[in-house]
XYZ file of C-alpha atoms in Angstrom:
758
model
C -102.194 -46.062 135.029
C -99.500 -48.020 133.175
C -96.816 -45.360 134.550
C -98.051 -45.766 138.055
C -97.561 -49.428 137.650
C -93.954 -49.165 136.233
C -93.084 -47.009 139.278
C -94.442 -49.465 141.574
C -92.435 -52.267 139.864
C -89.377 -50.042 139.951
C -89.717 -49.586 143.666
C -90.272 -53.122 144.437
C -87.100 -53.813 142.316
C -85.232 -51.378 144.169
C -86.292 -52.931 147.561
C -85.255 -56.347 146.423
C -81.904 -54.970 145.444
C -81.372 -53.140 148.731
C -82.268 -56.330 150.410
C -79.731 -58.355 148.566
C -77.155 -55.814 149.695
C -78.111 -55.621 153.383
C -78.505 -59.359 154.136
C -76.671 -58.858 157.528
C -77.023 -56.205 160.244
C -73.395 -55.379 160.049
C -73.825 -54.081 156.461
C -76.092 -51.205 157.754
C -72.905 -49.142 158.417
C -72.126 -49.237 154.824
C -75.375 -47.511 153.742
C -73.775 -44.009 153.514
C -70.952 -45.273 151.101
C -73.487 -47.136 148.992
C -75.744 -43.987 148.856
C -72.789 -42.062 147.651
C -71.677 -44.709 145.003
C -75.364 -44.747 143.644
C -75.470 -41.011 143.490
C -72.188 -40.857 141.533
C -73.526 -43.614 139.007
C -76.774 -41.575 138.689
C -74.965 -38.326 137.786
C -72.848 -40.334 134.992
C -76.072 -41.961 133.611
C -77.555 -38.614 133.390
C -74.606 -37.039 131.648
C -74.638 -39.747 129.151
C -78.337 -39.640 128.526
C -77.987 -35.727 127.935
C -75.269 -36.374 125.276
C -77.361 -39.167 123.479
C -80.229 -36.775 123.380
C -78.108 -34.007 121.884
C -76.656 -36.209 119.137
C -80.006 -37.409 118.321
C -81.476 -33.959 117.787
C -78.434 -32.990 115.672
C -79.082 -36.151 113.316
C -82.793 -35.111 113.211
C -81.696 -31.494 112.142
C -79.235 -33.018 109.512
C -81.882 -35.298 108.098
C -84.301 -32.306 107.933
C -81.879 -30.274 105.868
C -81.143 -33.119 103.505
C -84.907 -33.579 102.741
C -85.132 -29.756 102.010
C -82.133 -29.973 99.783
C -83.508 -33.052 97.858
C -86.760 -31.334 97.440
C -85.105 -28.263 95.872
C -83.273 -30.749 93.461
C -86.550 -32.523 92.602
C -87.913 -29.047 91.729
C -85.110 -28.115 89.503
C -85.077 -31.307 87.575
C -88.824 -30.682 86.912
C -88.024 -27.260 85.458
C -85.244 -28.958 83.351
C -87.464 -31.514 81.973
C -89.876 -28.570 80.954
C -87.140 -26.788 79.358
C -86.116 -30.025 77.511
C -89.730 -30.384 76.263
C -89.715 -26.800 74.995
C -86.407 -26.858 73.042
C -87.624 -30.227 71.486
C -90.725 -28.589 70.218
C -88.587 -25.676 68.838
C -86.191 -28.024 67.185
C -89.076 -30.004 65.523
C -89.420 -26.729 63.267
C -85.610 -26.796 62.415
C -85.422 -30.357 60.953
C -85.576 -29.151 57.289
C -82.382 -26.883 57.716
C -80.165 -29.795 59.494
C -77.537 -29.865 56.544
C -76.939 -26.191 56.843
C -76.705 -26.389 60.469
C -74.074 -29.271 60.233
C -71.990 -27.252 57.843
C -72.102 -24.357 60.069
C -70.872 -26.540 63.089
C -67.957 -27.921 60.996
C -66.944 -24.524 59.858
C -66.979 -23.218 63.329
C -64.817 -26.170 64.694
C -62.425 -25.923 61.626
C -62.202 -22.204 62.351
C -61.388 -22.849 65.888
C -58.651 -25.241 64.952
C -57.172 -23.146 62.443
C -56.825 -20.412 64.962
C -55.018 -22.636 67.502
C -52.762 -23.791 64.748
C -51.992 -20.295 63.620
C -51.366 -19.320 67.108
C -49.052 -22.275 67.550
C -47.138 -21.403 64.289
C -46.831 -17.791 65.508
C -45.308 -19.122 68.648
C -42.644 -21.260 67.122
C -40.266 -18.307 66.332
C -40.814 -16.906 69.848
C -40.047 -20.292 71.407
C -37.134 -20.844 69.166
C -35.594 -17.544 70.106
C -36.350 -18.535 73.831
C -34.451 -21.850 73.296
C -31.528 -19.983 71.514
C -31.186 -17.446 74.347
C -31.169 -20.237 76.916
C -28.193 -21.916 75.234
C -25.891 -19.634 77.207
C -26.814 -21.114 80.520
C -25.624 -24.627 81.117
C -28.353 -24.948 83.999
C -30.864 -24.557 81.141
C -29.610 -27.306 79.036
C -32.422 -29.859 79.748
C -35.119 -27.158 79.531
C -33.403 -26.045 76.134
C -33.715 -29.620 74.877
C -37.388 -29.902 75.947
C -38.304 -26.629 74.072
C -36.507 -27.870 71.063
C -38.217 -31.261 71.236
C -41.545 -29.587 71.578
C -40.703 -27.528 68.468
C -39.703 -30.700 66.610
C -43.266 -31.903 67.415
C -44.929 -28.984 66.176
C -42.877 -29.138 63.100
C -43.913 -32.698 62.392
C -47.410 -32.063 62.911
C -47.391 -29.036 60.589
C -45.578 -30.857 57.849
C -47.998 -33.863 58.158
C -50.814 -31.629 57.937
C -49.500 -29.864 54.751
C -48.111 -32.964 53.298
C -50.707 -32.715 50.281
C -49.595 -29.200 49.383
C -46.046 -29.198 48.198
C -45.685 -25.494 47.984
C -46.881 -25.128 51.678
C -44.355 -27.824 52.784
C -41.495 -25.756 51.228
C -42.361 -22.451 52.956
C -42.977 -24.456 56.235
C -39.549 -25.839 55.916
C -38.021 -22.294 55.216
C -40.102 -21.264 58.521
C -38.466 -23.799 60.516
C -34.861 -23.012 59.447
C -34.447 -21.006 62.655
C -35.405 -24.386 64.739
C -32.751 -26.260 62.729
C -30.074 -23.495 63.405
C -30.927 -23.735 67.015
C -30.591 -27.457 66.959
C -27.277 -27.324 65.418
C -26.000 -24.773 68.064
C -27.457 -26.866 70.772
C -26.058 -30.249 69.704
C -22.558 -28.458 69.291
C -22.758 -27.436 72.863
C -23.953 -30.689 74.092
C -21.073 -32.788 72.408
C -18.811 -30.107 73.686
C -19.770 -31.041 77.240
C -19.558 -34.782 76.303
C -16.192 -34.396 74.803
C -14.899 -32.438 77.948
C -16.162 -35.146 80.231
C -12.909 -35.378 82.309
C -12.632 -31.616 83.230
C -16.332 -31.211 83.595
C -16.565 -34.298 86.181
C -14.205 -32.266 88.305
C -15.101 -28.752 87.883
C -19.050 -28.819 87.002
C -20.296 -32.373 87.272
C -23.916 -30.905 87.297
C -23.348 -29.705 83.568
C -21.941 -33.168 82.863
C -24.800 -35.093 84.333
C -27.360 -32.608 82.505
C -25.721 -33.314 79.261
C -25.924 -37.111 80.014
C -29.710 -36.605 80.861
C -30.355 -35.037 77.487
C -28.794 -38.087 75.815
C -31.070 -40.512 77.825
C -34.087 -38.337 77.013
C -33.268 -38.625 73.302
C -32.811 -42.294 73.505
C -36.210 -42.534 75.138
C -37.653 -40.555 72.506
C -36.130 -42.378 69.837
C -37.542 -45.531 71.087
C -41.039 -44.110 71.393
C -40.916 -42.829 67.725
C -39.654 -46.333 66.485
C -42.442 -47.950 68.339
C -44.986 -45.659 66.936
C -43.450 -46.090 63.318
C -43.750 -49.877 63.789
C -47.383 -49.547 64.903
C -48.376 -47.311 61.749
C -46.455 -49.919 59.450
C -48.385 -52.736 60.823
C -51.808 -50.809 60.247
C -50.796 -50.275 56.685
C -49.984 -54.055 56.100
C -53.374 -55.029 57.701
C -55.153 -52.580 55.739
C -53.480 -54.004 52.615
C -54.449 -57.615 53.581
C -57.940 -56.644 54.354
C -58.524 -54.862 50.969
C -56.247 -56.317 48.417
C -58.353 -54.604 45.553
C -57.810 -51.336 46.806
C -54.026 -51.830 47.100
C -54.010 -53.190 43.595
C -55.690 -50.011 42.311
C -53.434 -47.842 44.079
C -50.064 -49.521 43.244
C -48.902 -46.550 41.489
C -49.392 -44.472 44.675
C -47.547 -47.189 46.599
C -44.513 -46.960 44.329
C -44.428 -43.368 44.454
C -44.357 -43.290 48.222
C -41.401 -45.799 48.521
C -39.134 -43.127 48.742
C -40.843 -41.427 51.514
C -40.939 -44.971 53.254
C -37.177 -45.196 53.037
C -36.907 -41.808 54.422
C -39.222 -42.521 57.024
C -37.172 -45.636 58.068
C -34.114 -43.484 58.412
C -35.971 -41.215 60.829
C -37.201 -44.113 62.921
C -33.449 -44.946 63.667
C -33.430 -41.711 65.697
C -30.688 -39.242 66.337
C -28.538 -42.010 68.163
C -27.348 -39.835 70.846
C -25.837 -42.657 72.791
C -23.769 -44.080 69.942
C -22.571 -40.528 69.383
C -21.889 -40.091 73.042
C -19.466 -43.134 73.033
C -17.920 -41.784 69.744
C -17.190 -38.555 71.277
C -15.675 -40.221 74.188
C -13.368 -42.400 71.981
C -12.243 -39.353 69.935
C -11.357 -37.463 73.202
C -9.291 -40.387 74.424
C -7.450 -40.724 70.915
C -6.878 -36.934 71.355
C -5.177 -37.520 74.671
C -3.050 -40.048 73.389
C -2.156 -38.385 70.305
C 1.096 -36.678 71.430
C 2.360 -39.894 72.995
C 1.686 -42.287 70.015
C 2.768 -39.703 67.445
C 5.825 -37.907 68.929
C 7.098 -38.865 72.379
C 7.224 -42.605 71.719
C 9.579 -42.193 68.847
C 11.641 -39.234 70.397
C 12.059 -39.311 73.865
C 11.350 -42.696 75.889
C 11.691 -40.989 79.458
C 9.246 -38.340 78.326
C 6.916 -41.061 76.835
C 6.919 -43.097 80.134
C 6.149 -39.924 82.183
C 3.224 -39.319 79.894
C 1.915 -42.791 80.306
C 2.209 -42.521 83.939
C 0.188 -39.223 83.856
C -2.472 -40.808 81.596
C -2.743 -44.005 83.527
C -3.281 -42.175 86.744
C -6.321 -40.328 85.243
C -8.162 -43.649 85.488
C -8.196 -43.096 89.276
C -10.051 -39.635 88.596
C -12.402 -41.310 85.968
C -13.322 -43.919 88.732
C -13.963 -41.257 91.326
C -15.396 -38.429 89.387
C -16.481 -39.477 85.725
C -18.102 -42.906 86.586
C -20.532 -41.433 89.058
C -21.998 -38.907 86.495
C -22.787 -41.548 83.850
C -25.703 -44.038 84.267
C -24.491 -47.393 85.498
C -25.582 -49.272 82.462
C -23.147 -47.167 80.356
C -20.186 -48.918 82.249
C -18.155 -46.063 81.532
C -15.279 -46.863 83.671
C -14.769 -50.353 82.109
C -15.072 -48.537 78.703
C -12.445 -46.134 79.566
C -10.058 -48.970 80.999
C -10.448 -50.705 77.522
C -9.732 -47.590 75.682
C -6.813 -46.529 77.678
C -5.375 -50.111 77.667
C -5.781 -50.535 73.796
C -3.691 -47.401 73.102
C -1.043 -48.524 75.692
C -0.767 -51.716 73.938
C -0.426 -49.539 70.664
C 2.478 -47.777 72.249
C 4.062 -50.952 73.386
C 3.785 -52.185 69.820
C 5.623 -49.130 68.508
C 8.403 -49.548 71.137
C 8.693 -53.091 70.164
C 9.113 -52.079 66.679
C 12.431 -50.610 67.597
C 13.535 -52.996 70.482
C 16.881 -53.249 69.069
C 17.536 -49.525 69.714
C 16.569 -49.719 73.169
C 18.877 -50.546 76.002
C 18.163 -53.308 78.524
C 17.710 -50.667 81.316
C 15.214 -48.817 78.952
C 13.248 -52.148 78.338
C 13.061 -52.734 82.111
C 11.766 -49.175 82.538
C 9.004 -49.911 80.051
C 8.018 -53.331 81.808
C 8.317 -51.684 84.993
C 5.736 -49.177 84.005
C 3.468 -52.038 82.844
C 3.599 -53.462 86.213
C 2.789 -50.082 87.637
C -0.342 -49.858 85.430
C -1.443 -53.402 86.216
C -1.131 -52.577 89.943
C -2.967 -49.468 89.446
C -5.973 -51.195 87.618
C -6.112 -53.824 90.403
C -6.254 -51.124 92.915
C -9.314 -49.656 91.130
C -10.953 -52.973 91.272
C -10.433 -54.171 87.867
C -10.179 -58.009 87.496
C -6.621 -59.293 87.486
C -6.917 -61.023 84.208
C -8.119 -57.969 82.722
C -5.533 -56.021 84.179
C -2.835 -58.024 82.672
C -4.114 -57.458 79.054
C -1.021 -55.228 78.372
C 1.433 -57.792 79.401
C -0.546 -60.778 77.886
C -1.238 -59.142 74.564
C 2.232 -60.156 73.034
C 2.880 -56.476 72.392
C 6.008 -56.725 74.603
C 7.307 -59.946 73.175
C 10.002 -58.378 70.898
C 11.122 -56.188 73.810
C 11.319 -59.322 76.226
C 13.004 -61.328 73.412
C 15.669 -58.511 73.012
C 16.369 -58.478 76.734
C 16.621 -62.256 77.042
C 18.509 -62.809 74.289
C 21.096 -59.967 75.495
C 20.979 -61.611 78.851
C 21.738 -65.042 77.487
C 24.513 -63.913 75.245
C 26.118 -61.776 77.999
C 25.933 -64.553 80.490
C 27.388 -67.058 78.126
C 30.196 -64.859 77.199
C 31.027 -64.447 80.786
C 30.880 -68.176 81.731
C 32.999 -69.101 78.966
C 35.677 -66.781 79.651
C 35.536 -68.125 83.392
C 35.818 -71.665 82.194
C 38.862 -70.790 79.936
C 40.485 -69.135 82.857
C 39.804 -72.012 85.091
C 41.896 -74.262 82.588
C 45.144 -72.112 83.352
C 44.639 -70.842 86.856
C 44.827 -73.313 89.866
C 41.791 -73.726 91.866
C 41.189 -71.841 95.119
C 41.130 -73.303 98.338
C 38.330 -72.933 101.343
C 39.417 -72.655 104.904
C 39.194 -76.449 105.345
C 41.038 -77.066 102.060
C 38.184 -77.958 99.705
C 38.906 -76.962 96.176
C 36.895 -74.505 94.019
C 36.623 -71.799 91.377
C 34.417 -68.672 91.541
C 32.434 -69.551 88.460
C 29.665 -71.232 90.279
C 29.041 -68.513 92.901
C 29.454 -65.715 90.422
C 27.158 -67.440 87.758
C 24.340 -67.661 90.264
C 24.848 -64.293 91.701
C 24.382 -63.045 88.114
C 21.298 -65.220 87.551
C 19.996 -64.335 90.815
C 20.417 -60.655 90.237
C 18.524 -60.945 86.842
C 15.666 -62.673 88.505
C 15.518 -59.977 91.355
C 15.753 -57.311 88.635
C 12.994 -58.570 86.720
C 10.884 -59.382 89.671
C 10.976 -55.805 90.916
C 10.683 -53.955 87.674
C 8.734 -56.119 85.239
C 5.706 -58.214 84.658
C 4.866 -61.781 85.421
C 5.314 -62.838 81.734
C 8.839 -61.150 81.677
C 9.780 -63.166 84.936
C 8.410 -66.316 83.080
C 10.675 -65.763 80.149
C 13.658 -64.925 82.416
C 13.009 -68.120 84.334
C 12.872 -70.188 80.852
C 16.176 -68.230 79.951
C 18.036 -68.916 83.144
C 16.995 -72.812 82.820
C 18.835 -72.620 79.281
C 21.682 -70.810 80.536
C 22.115 -73.540 83.313
C 21.814 -76.236 80.632
C 24.412 -74.287 78.244
C 26.681 -73.884 81.276
C 26.739 -77.769 81.857
C 27.189 -78.408 78.224
C 30.256 -76.025 78.323
C 31.656 -78.031 81.418
C 31.084 -81.284 79.685
C 33.034 -80.062 76.870
C 36.069 -79.761 79.130
C 35.336 -83.163 80.566
C 35.718 -84.607 77.163
C 39.372 -83.886 77.477
C 41.653 -86.690 78.900
C 41.430 -86.942 82.741
C 45.184 -86.978 82.851
C 45.250 -83.610 81.087
C 42.638 -82.027 83.188
C 44.421 -83.045 86.353
C 43.242 -84.432 89.878
C 42.843 -80.889 91.434
C 40.737 -79.199 88.682
C 38.418 -82.273 88.678
C 37.896 -82.053 92.479
C 37.120 -78.357 91.855
C 34.624 -79.286 89.168
C 32.880 -81.804 91.580
C 32.678 -79.269 94.276
C 31.547 -76.428 92.009
C 28.550 -78.550 90.473
C 27.386 -79.677 93.942
C 27.588 -75.952 94.896
C 25.589 -75.220 91.710
C 23.056 -77.801 92.466
C 22.339 -76.179 95.876
C 22.395 -72.650 94.385
C 20.033 -73.689 91.502
C 17.355 -75.348 93.767
C 17.437 -72.024 95.937
C 17.070 -70.019 92.815
C 14.313 -72.303 91.554
C 12.422 -72.076 94.831
C 12.552 -68.289 95.043
C 11.524 -67.966 91.427
C 8.707 -70.423 91.412
C 7.332 -68.560 94.666
C 7.434 -65.447 92.654
C 5.434 -66.561 89.642
C 1.682 -66.822 89.391
C 0.549 -70.523 89.534
C -0.386 -70.443 85.848
C 3.277 -69.669 84.810
C 4.771 -71.669 87.694
C 3.397 -74.875 86.510
C 5.030 -74.240 83.080
C 8.559 -73.912 84.473
C 10.516 -76.959 85.359
C 13.871 -76.279 86.959
C 14.280 -79.847 88.138
C 15.937 -81.230 85.149
C 18.316 -78.527 84.862
C 19.252 -78.528 88.684
C 19.728 -82.415 88.285
C 22.056 -81.572 85.321
C 24.590 -80.170 87.774
C 24.716 -83.549 89.614
C 25.131 -85.309 86.474
C 28.127 -83.213 85.650
C 29.594 -83.699 89.258
C 28.971 -87.502 88.511
C 30.866 -87.337 85.137
C 33.650 -85.308 86.886
C 33.872 -87.931 89.771
C 34.359 -90.718 86.954
C 37.053 -88.733 85.456
C 38.536 -88.345 88.898
C 38.562 -92.012 89.278
C 40.179 -92.483 85.752
C 43.020 -90.269 87.078
C 43.853 -93.031 89.460
C 43.176 -95.868 87.347
C 44.917 -94.339 84.392
C 47.997 -93.772 86.521
C 50.598 -95.725 84.636
C 52.228 -97.432 87.991
C 48.549 -98.502 88.867
C 47.691 -99.952 85.432
C 51.039 -101.723 85.544
C 50.245 -103.371 88.994
C 46.742 -104.417 87.575
C 48.389 -106.237 84.476
C 50.390 -108.337 87.169
C 47.169 -109.592 88.631
C 47.050 -113.583 88.927
C 50.785 -113.722 87.790
C 53.671 -115.055 89.874
C 54.314 -111.630 91.389
C 50.547 -111.520 92.663
C 50.904 -114.901 93.983
C 53.903 -113.770 96.018
C 52.043 -110.770 97.572
C 53.579 -108.126 95.410
C 50.617 -106.759 93.653
C 47.461 -106.133 95.746
C 49.889 -105.011 98.639
C 50.996 -102.174 96.500
C 47.780 -101.284 94.911
C 45.744 -100.636 98.030
C 48.363 -98.316 99.640
C 48.475 -96.346 96.353
C 44.739 -95.966 96.430
C 45.066 -94.791 100.113
C 47.521 -92.003 99.098
C 45.131 -90.914 96.572
C 42.023 -91.032 99.049
C 43.959 -88.962 101.412
C 44.505 -86.179 98.739
C 40.722 -86.426 97.458
C 39.234 -86.415 100.960
C 41.080 -83.162 101.651
C 39.834 -81.541 98.319
C 36.317 -82.471 97.762
C 33.155 -82.375 100.037
C 32.536 -85.477 102.311
C 29.323 -86.617 100.325
C 31.485 -86.758 97.103
C 34.213 -88.412 98.725
C 32.123 -91.305 99.971
C 30.796 -91.765 96.213
C 34.169 -91.422 95.069
C 35.572 -94.332 97.218
C 32.638 -96.381 96.524
C 33.054 -95.900 92.719
C 36.715 -96.804 93.193
C 36.085 -99.884 95.034
C 33.575 -101.021 92.223
C 36.219 -100.360 89.504
C 38.721 -102.371 91.562
C 36.326 -105.377 91.680
C 35.509 -105.104 88.088
C 39.290 -105.118 87.184
C 39.956 -108.075 89.542
C 37.086 -109.953 87.785
C 38.200 -108.906 84.271
C 41.927 -110.049 84.791
C 40.684 -113.484 86.375
C 38.385 -114.282 83.544
C 41.089 -113.130 80.833
C 44.272 -114.263 82.354
C 45.644 -117.597 80.845
C 47.041 -119.535 83.832
C 45.314 -122.371 85.228
C 43.532 -121.887 88.468
C 45.414 -123.813 91.347
C 45.133 -124.161 95.035
C 47.564 -121.354 95.578
C 45.434 -118.929 93.247
C 42.321 -119.703 95.475
C 44.166 -118.841 98.604
C 45.688 -115.707 97.074
C 42.231 -114.505 96.183
C 41.000 -115.119 99.745
C 43.808 -112.978 100.896
C 42.820 -110.263 98.346
C 39.224 -110.284 99.572
C 40.125 -109.565 103.119
C 42.817 -107.037 102.219
C 40.290 -105.121 100.081
C 37.734 -105.183 102.862
C 40.294 -104.008 105.331
C 41.638 -101.200 102.984
C 38.078 -99.778 102.112
C 36.142 -100.088 105.423
C 38.182 -96.975 106.580
C 36.083 -94.911 104.110
C 32.872 -96.849 103.596
C 30.801 -98.729 105.902
C 31.967 -102.432 106.343
C 28.365 -103.932 105.166
C 28.567 -101.900 102.012
C 32.198 -103.041 101.381
C 31.399 -106.562 102.213
C 28.385 -106.516 99.856
C 30.228 -105.431 96.949
C 33.403 -107.748 97.487
C 30.828 -110.613 97.556
C 31.360 -110.981 93.660
C 35.025 -111.737 94.214
C 33.811 -114.442 96.919
C 31.308 -115.884 94.292
C 34.257 -116.020 91.710
C 36.632 -117.756 94.194
C 33.906 -120.426 95.042
C 32.970 -121.046 91.261
C 36.894 -121.294 90.549
C 37.281 -123.826 93.443
C 34.160 -126.229 92.338
C 35.152 -129.758 91.498
C 32.177 -131.281 90.102
C 28.997 -130.694 88.008
C 26.621 -130.681 91.007
C 29.100 -128.316 92.836
C 29.234 -125.840 89.828
C 25.455 -125.975 89.712
C 24.906 -125.331 93.224
C 27.525 -122.644 93.542
C 26.219 -120.762 90.252
C 22.765 -120.979 91.484
C 23.894 -119.128 94.679
C 25.696 -116.617 92.656
C 22.830 -115.694 90.836
C 20.775 -114.974 93.988
C 23.594 -112.325 94.592
C 24.619 -111.338 91.076
C 21.546 -112.020 88.694
C 23.194 -110.738 85.576
C 26.229 -113.063 86.004
C 26.225 -114.826 82.585
C 27.120 -118.611 81.885
C 30.152 -117.222 79.955
C 31.794 -116.715 83.394
C 31.465 -120.383 84.141
C 32.721 -121.268 80.617
C 35.840 -119.073 81.238
C 36.525 -120.534 84.667
C 36.073 -124.092 83.489
C 38.448 -123.468 80.766
C 41.134 -122.316 83.310
C 40.480 -125.521 85.395
C 43.070 -128.218 84.387
C 41.724 -131.014 86.364
C 38.240 -131.029 84.978
C 37.563 -133.694 82.259
C 36.157 -132.582 79.073
C 32.771 -134.488 79.350
C 32.085 -132.874 82.694
C 33.189 -129.287 81.228
C 30.430 -129.746 78.739
C 27.876 -130.713 81.152
C 28.807 -128.103 83.580
C 28.387 -125.454 80.884
C 25.257 -126.703 79.714
C 23.638 -126.918 83.280
C 24.718 -123.495 84.137
C 23.179 -122.192 80.929
C 19.946 -123.858 81.678
C 20.059 -122.396 85.204
C 20.677 -118.876 84.022
C 18.017 -119.121 81.323
C 15.372 -120.377 83.893
C 16.443 -117.367 86.054
C 15.520 -114.613 83.443
C 12.302 -112.541 83.478
C 11.125 -111.683 80.005
C 14.518 -112.669 78.738
C 16.248 -110.270 81.019
C 17.965 -110.646 84.344
C 15.822 -109.716 87.487
C 18.109 -106.779 88.294
C 21.313 -105.570 86.709
C 24.706 -105.370 88.767
C 27.664 -103.278 88.754
C 30.283 -105.875 87.743
C 29.642 -107.936 84.699
C 28.299 -105.422 82.094
C 31.674 -103.624 82.745
C 33.868 -106.737 82.190
C 35.526 -105.908 79.126
C 36.682 -109.678 78.310
C 32.910 -110.691 78.416
C 31.979 -107.965 76.026
C 34.745 -108.553 73.506
C 34.441 -112.377 73.309
C 31.864 -114.834 74.051
C 34.540 -117.030 75.797
C 34.020 -120.240 73.697
C 37.639 -120.075 72.556
C 38.799 -120.753 76.112
C 36.668 -123.766 76.519
C 37.344 -125.143 72.922
C 40.909 -124.563 73.347
C 40.975 -126.849 76.530
C 38.572 -129.409 75.027
C 40.642 -129.947 71.787
């Protein structure tokens, strides 16, 4: 009844759905499509329902099988419980024989253990033989090590088990002698491979890698044994702390075992294969350098340098082939660089011990090789500071000292000969008539060659040493020139002095060029320690000294001196002194202008102008004739004549500035009252701050018309003005005239004043 109701409800629901779909008459034409769509959906639903029914059936079958299996397991458990109950009932009758059963069980276990130990002991000789046989194959190196290590483990176990039976320990040690012999053969092979690392890295790198793997494995094993020993020792200490009474009772046993403890500690250190590996490498390197350090370095320098190049080039192969075979933490390439560098330094020290026997060319070859070695290391990625250890170690110092000393001695001998030749040979002339000697150009040609040779063939240290040596050579050369300038200017002569001036100006230019190129070639840490500046300026100082000597040639001329002695005399007043002095100067100037460079000539003329003014002032203050009106007029004419004569060579402003001193002296000499002297002297101090009041004293003494009372007042007033102008007791700035006036330095001038006043 219920199914019929459900069918009716389904039909009604279907009618309602169809009514919803066919709400309009036009939709009746889509009935066919809708029917086909519903048929397709029905088929899909039927297929899905069939699949779900099949899955449910399979799950039901699996559940039934699991239930059957569970039932069988339950039945088996029931049977096992029944068997357990039966065995328990049987054991109840054996409780009285429990001790015998326990002994029997222990005996059986011991027998099984003994049989296993016997089997292990019996296999030791076989395993040792297998390990010995595998030594001939480098590919089995690691396997051989593992076999021997396993045999060592069995030996330790056997000796520990028999430790309480001394006789058995002795027999076991004899039994294991074959293992010891095999170990010796193995280690000999292993260290042979390590020692032959360079050749193996190229021909059979796998063999070298296996040997290093063995070293690493042994290091790990040593560490494990050390940790086990540390744990065992810690357990013993804890036991002693926990039971001190027991340790006190067995003190004798502890004393007896102290030796064993010491031996045990030695064993804990392990075989130290890594340390031995480093040691073998060091010995191999020592052997590689043996011939170089014991024979070649003493017998044949050329062969020694060839050998060093060959050995040094090996570092490239070590970087490419050896280093990849070693674990990175070994830092084997850096180790090899250090070992090679140490022995190269040893070679340099041996060569330095006989530095005096080597020629300069041979020394340069040695330093040249050092440069090659440094460049090679830098090319391999070594830090530059480490690459320069050879040159920075001091091992080459005797070699460099010998080279530098010889260079300095040879250069000094050469330039002294040249300077001596300059004394007897006339200077040469350039195309434009300038005088010179070849010394300057030749000196710096030689010095430049030395720098170039060292730059191309030696180290930075050597270039630094040569730079210092060249500076010293320049200083010594200047000192030698100054010795010649110590001679009287008249003996040297005008033309040689002109040549000296030109030479030193040329030397300055060449020295600056050499300084620049040398500093650029030096590393910053050396460049900042080299100071060419003072040595270069020294040439300008020598040129300046020669310039003053050249001035002396003119002013020491007897005719010129005779003319200056006539200053402020009657002949001077008649115009027969200054008019002859200035033309004489012009004649000298014409020659000097042709002989020296323009820059030197201008300085020369300026210096002559200053010296002329100094002499005019000196003779004015030291002459004994009273100053008259004609004297003042003649002084004015001299000023104009000097300006006119010198303006041809020096700018008129500079000439007038220097001649202003003569104008000031003329104005002071023409003053007629205290106020006039004070005002003029104040103006003079503005132009010549170092004009002392003694000048006023001397001029007042030469004035016949000034009363004694006024003279004292004038002098006192001018002294006060001068003292008020001083700064910290000194004039604000020095001038070029009054410090050089001889009469002021020889006398205070009071005699002139008191002679007039008395």
